[in-house]
Tab-separated table of C-alpha atoms and ligand atoms in Angstrom:
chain	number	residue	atom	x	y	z
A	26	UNK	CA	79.655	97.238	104.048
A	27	UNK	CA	80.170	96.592	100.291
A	28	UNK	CA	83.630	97.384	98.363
A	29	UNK	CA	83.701	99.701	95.135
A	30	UNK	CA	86.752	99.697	93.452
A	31	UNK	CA	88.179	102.704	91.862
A	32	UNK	CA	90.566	102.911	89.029
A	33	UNK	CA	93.938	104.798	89.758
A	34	UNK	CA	96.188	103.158	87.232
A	35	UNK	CA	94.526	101.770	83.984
A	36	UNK	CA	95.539	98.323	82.426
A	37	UNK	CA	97.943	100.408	79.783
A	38	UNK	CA	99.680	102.536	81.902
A	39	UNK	CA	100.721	99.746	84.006
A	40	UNK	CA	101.339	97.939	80.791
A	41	UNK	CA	103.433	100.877	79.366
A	42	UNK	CA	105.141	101.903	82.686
A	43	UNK	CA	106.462	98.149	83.269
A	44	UNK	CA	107.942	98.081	79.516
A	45	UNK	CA	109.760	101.395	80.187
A	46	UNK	CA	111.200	99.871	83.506
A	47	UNK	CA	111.791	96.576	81.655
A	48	UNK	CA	113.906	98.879	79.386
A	49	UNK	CA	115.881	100.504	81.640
A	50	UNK	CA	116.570	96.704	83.400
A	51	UNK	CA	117.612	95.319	80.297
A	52	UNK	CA	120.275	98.251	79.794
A	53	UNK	CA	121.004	98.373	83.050
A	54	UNK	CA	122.198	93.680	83.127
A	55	UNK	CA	123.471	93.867	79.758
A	56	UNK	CA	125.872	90.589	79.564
A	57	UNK	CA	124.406	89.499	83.218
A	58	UNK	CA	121.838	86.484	84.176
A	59	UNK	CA	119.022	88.282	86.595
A	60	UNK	CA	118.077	85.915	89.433
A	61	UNK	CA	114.835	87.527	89.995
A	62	UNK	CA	113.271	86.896	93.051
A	63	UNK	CA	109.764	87.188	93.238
A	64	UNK	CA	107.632	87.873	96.953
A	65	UNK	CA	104.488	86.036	96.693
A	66	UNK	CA	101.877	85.792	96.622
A	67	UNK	CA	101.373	89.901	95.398
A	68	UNK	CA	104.461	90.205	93.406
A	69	UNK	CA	103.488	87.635	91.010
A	70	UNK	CA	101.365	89.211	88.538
A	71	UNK	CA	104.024	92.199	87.960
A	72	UNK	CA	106.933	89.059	87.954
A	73	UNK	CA	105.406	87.879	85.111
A	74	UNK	CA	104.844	90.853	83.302
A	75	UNK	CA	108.227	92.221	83.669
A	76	UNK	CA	109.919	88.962	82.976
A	77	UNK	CA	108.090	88.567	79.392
A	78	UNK	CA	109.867	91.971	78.594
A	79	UNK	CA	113.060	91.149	79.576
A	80	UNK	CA	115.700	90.520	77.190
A	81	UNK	CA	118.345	89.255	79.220
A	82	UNK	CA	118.284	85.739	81.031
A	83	UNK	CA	116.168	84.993	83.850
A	84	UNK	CA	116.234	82.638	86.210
A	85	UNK	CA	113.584	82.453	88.785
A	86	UNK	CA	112.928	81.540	92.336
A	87	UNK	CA	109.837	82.887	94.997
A	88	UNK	CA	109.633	84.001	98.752
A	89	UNK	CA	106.684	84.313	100.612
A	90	UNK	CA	106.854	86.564	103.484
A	91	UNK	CA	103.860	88.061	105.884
A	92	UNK	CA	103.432	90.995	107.893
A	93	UNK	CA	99.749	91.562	106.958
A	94	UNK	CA	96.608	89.723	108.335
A	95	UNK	CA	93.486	89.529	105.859
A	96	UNK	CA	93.193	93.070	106.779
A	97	UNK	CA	94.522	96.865	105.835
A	98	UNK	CA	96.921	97.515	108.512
A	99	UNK	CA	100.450	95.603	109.162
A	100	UNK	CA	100.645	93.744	111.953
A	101	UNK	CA	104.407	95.013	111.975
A	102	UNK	CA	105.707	91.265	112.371
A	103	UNK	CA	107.663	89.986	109.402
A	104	UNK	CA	107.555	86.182	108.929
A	105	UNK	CA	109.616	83.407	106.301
A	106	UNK	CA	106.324	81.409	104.889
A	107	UNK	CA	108.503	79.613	102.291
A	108	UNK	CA	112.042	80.117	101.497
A	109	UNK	CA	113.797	80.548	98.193
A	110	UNK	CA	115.079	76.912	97.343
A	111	UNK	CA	118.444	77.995	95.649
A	112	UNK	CA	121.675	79.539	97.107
A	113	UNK	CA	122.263	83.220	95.959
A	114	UNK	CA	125.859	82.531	96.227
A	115	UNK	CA	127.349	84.658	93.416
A	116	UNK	CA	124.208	85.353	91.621
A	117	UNK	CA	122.750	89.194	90.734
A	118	UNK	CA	119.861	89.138	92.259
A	119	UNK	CA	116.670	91.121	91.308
A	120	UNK	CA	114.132	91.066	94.422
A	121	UNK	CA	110.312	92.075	92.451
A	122	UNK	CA	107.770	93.109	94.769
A	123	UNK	CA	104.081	94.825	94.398
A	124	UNK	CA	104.284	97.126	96.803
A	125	UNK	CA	106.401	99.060	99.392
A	126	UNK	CA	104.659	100.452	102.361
A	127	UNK	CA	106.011	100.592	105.585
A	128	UNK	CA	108.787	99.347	104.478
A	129	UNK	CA	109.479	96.397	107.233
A	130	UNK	CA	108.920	93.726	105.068
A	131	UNK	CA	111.491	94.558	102.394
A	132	UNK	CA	114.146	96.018	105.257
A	133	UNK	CA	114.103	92.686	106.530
A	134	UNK	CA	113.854	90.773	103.337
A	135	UNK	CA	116.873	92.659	102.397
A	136	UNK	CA	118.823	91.775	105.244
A	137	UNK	CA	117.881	87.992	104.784
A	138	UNK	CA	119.449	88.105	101.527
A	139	UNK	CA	122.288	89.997	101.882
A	140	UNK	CA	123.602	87.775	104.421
A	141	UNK	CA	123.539	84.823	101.292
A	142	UNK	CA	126.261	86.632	99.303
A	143	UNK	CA	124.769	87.595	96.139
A	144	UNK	CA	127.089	89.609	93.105
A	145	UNK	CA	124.548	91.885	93.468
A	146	UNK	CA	121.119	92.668	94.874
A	147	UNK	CA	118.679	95.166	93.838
A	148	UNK	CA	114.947	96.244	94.299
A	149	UNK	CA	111.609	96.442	91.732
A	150	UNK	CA	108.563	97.397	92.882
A	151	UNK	CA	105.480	97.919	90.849
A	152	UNK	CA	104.054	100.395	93.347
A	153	UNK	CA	105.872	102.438	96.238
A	154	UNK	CA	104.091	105.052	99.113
A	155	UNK	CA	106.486	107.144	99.898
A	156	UNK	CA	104.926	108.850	102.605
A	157	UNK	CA	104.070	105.405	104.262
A	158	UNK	CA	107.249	104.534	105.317
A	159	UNK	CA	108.805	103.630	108.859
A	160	UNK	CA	111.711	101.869	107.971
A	161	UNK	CA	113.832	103.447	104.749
A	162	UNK	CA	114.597	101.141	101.928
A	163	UNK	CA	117.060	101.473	98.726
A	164	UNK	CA	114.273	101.105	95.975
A	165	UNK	CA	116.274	100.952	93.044
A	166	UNK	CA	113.121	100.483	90.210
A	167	UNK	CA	109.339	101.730	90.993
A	168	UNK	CA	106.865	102.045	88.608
A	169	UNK	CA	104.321	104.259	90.102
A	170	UNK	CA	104.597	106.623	93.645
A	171	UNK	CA	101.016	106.616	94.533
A	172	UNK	CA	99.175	108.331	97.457
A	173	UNK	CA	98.182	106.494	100.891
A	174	UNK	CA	95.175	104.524	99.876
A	175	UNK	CA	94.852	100.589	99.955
A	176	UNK	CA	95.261	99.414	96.532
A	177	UNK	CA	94.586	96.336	94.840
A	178	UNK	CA	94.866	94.592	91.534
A	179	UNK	CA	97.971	93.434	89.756
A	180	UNK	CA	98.950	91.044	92.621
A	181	UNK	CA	97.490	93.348	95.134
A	182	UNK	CA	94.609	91.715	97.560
A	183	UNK	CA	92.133	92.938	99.812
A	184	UNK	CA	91.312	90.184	102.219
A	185	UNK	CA	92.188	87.568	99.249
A	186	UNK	CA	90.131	89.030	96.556
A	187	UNK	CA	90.846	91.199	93.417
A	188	UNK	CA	94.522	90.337	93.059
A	189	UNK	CA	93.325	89.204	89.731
A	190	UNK	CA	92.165	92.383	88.587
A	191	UNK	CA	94.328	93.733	85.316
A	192	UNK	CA	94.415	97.628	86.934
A	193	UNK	CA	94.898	99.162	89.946
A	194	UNK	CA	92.186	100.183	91.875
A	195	UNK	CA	91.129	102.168	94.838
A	196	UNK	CA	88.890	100.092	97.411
A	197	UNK	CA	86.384	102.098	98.456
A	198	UNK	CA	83.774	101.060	101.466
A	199	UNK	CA	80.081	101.614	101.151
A	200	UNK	CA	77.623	101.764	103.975
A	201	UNK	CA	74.907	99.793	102.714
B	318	IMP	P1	105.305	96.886	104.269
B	318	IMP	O1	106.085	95.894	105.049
B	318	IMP	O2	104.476	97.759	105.142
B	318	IMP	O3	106.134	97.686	103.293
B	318	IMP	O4	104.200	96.083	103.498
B	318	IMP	C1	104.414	95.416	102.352
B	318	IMP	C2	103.266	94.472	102.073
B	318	IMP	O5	102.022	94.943	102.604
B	318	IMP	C3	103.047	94.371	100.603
B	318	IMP	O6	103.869	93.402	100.020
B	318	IMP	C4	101.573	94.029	100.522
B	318	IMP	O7	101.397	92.644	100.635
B	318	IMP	C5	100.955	94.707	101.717
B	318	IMP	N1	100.330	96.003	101.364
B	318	IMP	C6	100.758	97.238	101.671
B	318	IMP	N2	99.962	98.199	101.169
B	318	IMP	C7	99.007	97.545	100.488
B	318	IMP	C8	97.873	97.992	99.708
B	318	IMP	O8	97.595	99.186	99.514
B	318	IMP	N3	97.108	97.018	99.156
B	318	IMP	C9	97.376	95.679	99.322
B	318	IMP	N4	98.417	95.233	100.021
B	318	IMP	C10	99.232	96.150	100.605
B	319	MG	MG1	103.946	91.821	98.917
């Protein structure tokens, strides 16, 4: 089988739709520090683009969780793969994911860090699927509600490969 992939969100609109969320961010910490949190290995690309468009301080610190295998459906187990490495003790915490799908990894991600005493603790996501979910989570930013179609680009993988494309695209699977 080969892999086409399709464009659903060109390189500007993400660009465009994470400065108008960087915006709203920015208004929303005005006179607070953001410890943003990012969930790796996905959330990194849209981390990085947020943070550059941030105004206020940022401090950083990553997470790696799994519930996927190098395949398209969760595997419904949620696992620590690394741990932050500083207390949240205090600290207004900004959790930056790609994606929300099912919603089990963030529901327990939440929990994990809500038992560490932040200020405050809050939710980005570049992408969300609504009509994906199984377990309901406060999203409190999302750039883009997109259909139920595996996505990568941006952070996103299939298998590994394409999270370094600069759009977001459909894969699509060929009979050869
Ligand atoms: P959830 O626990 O089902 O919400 O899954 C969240 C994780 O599944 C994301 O952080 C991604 O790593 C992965 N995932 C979900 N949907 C997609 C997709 O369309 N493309 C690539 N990865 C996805
Ligand atoms: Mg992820």
């Amino acid at each position: 089988m080969r892999e086409n992939i399709k464009v659903l969100l060109s390189e500007e609109e993400v660009s465009a739709k994470i400065q108008e969320i960087a915006a709203q961010i920015n208004k929303d910490y005005e006179g607070k520090q953001i410890h943003m949190i990012c969930v790796l290995k996905g959330g990194v690309f849209f981390a990085c683009e947020l943070a550059k468009r941030l105004t206020v301080p940022v401090s950083f610190d990553f997470m790696s969780v799994s519930s996927y295998g190098d395949d398209t459906k969760s595997s419904g187990v949620v696992r620590i793969v690394k741990d932050l490495d500083q207390p949240l003790e205090g600290k207004d915490v900004l959790v930056v994911e790609d994606i929300i799908d099912s919603g089990r990894t963030l529901s327990y991600l939440l929990k994990v860090l809500t038992d560490r005493n932040p200020k405050s603790l809050h939710l980005c996501t570049l992408l969300d699927k609504p009509e994906r979910r199984v377990v309901d989570v406060d999203v409190d930013y999302s750039c883009f509600n997109i259909p139920d179609e595996f996505v990568v680009g941006f952070g996103l993988d299939y298998a590994q490969k394409y999270r370094n494309l600069p759009y977001i695209g459909v894969v699509e699977f060929l009979e050869d």
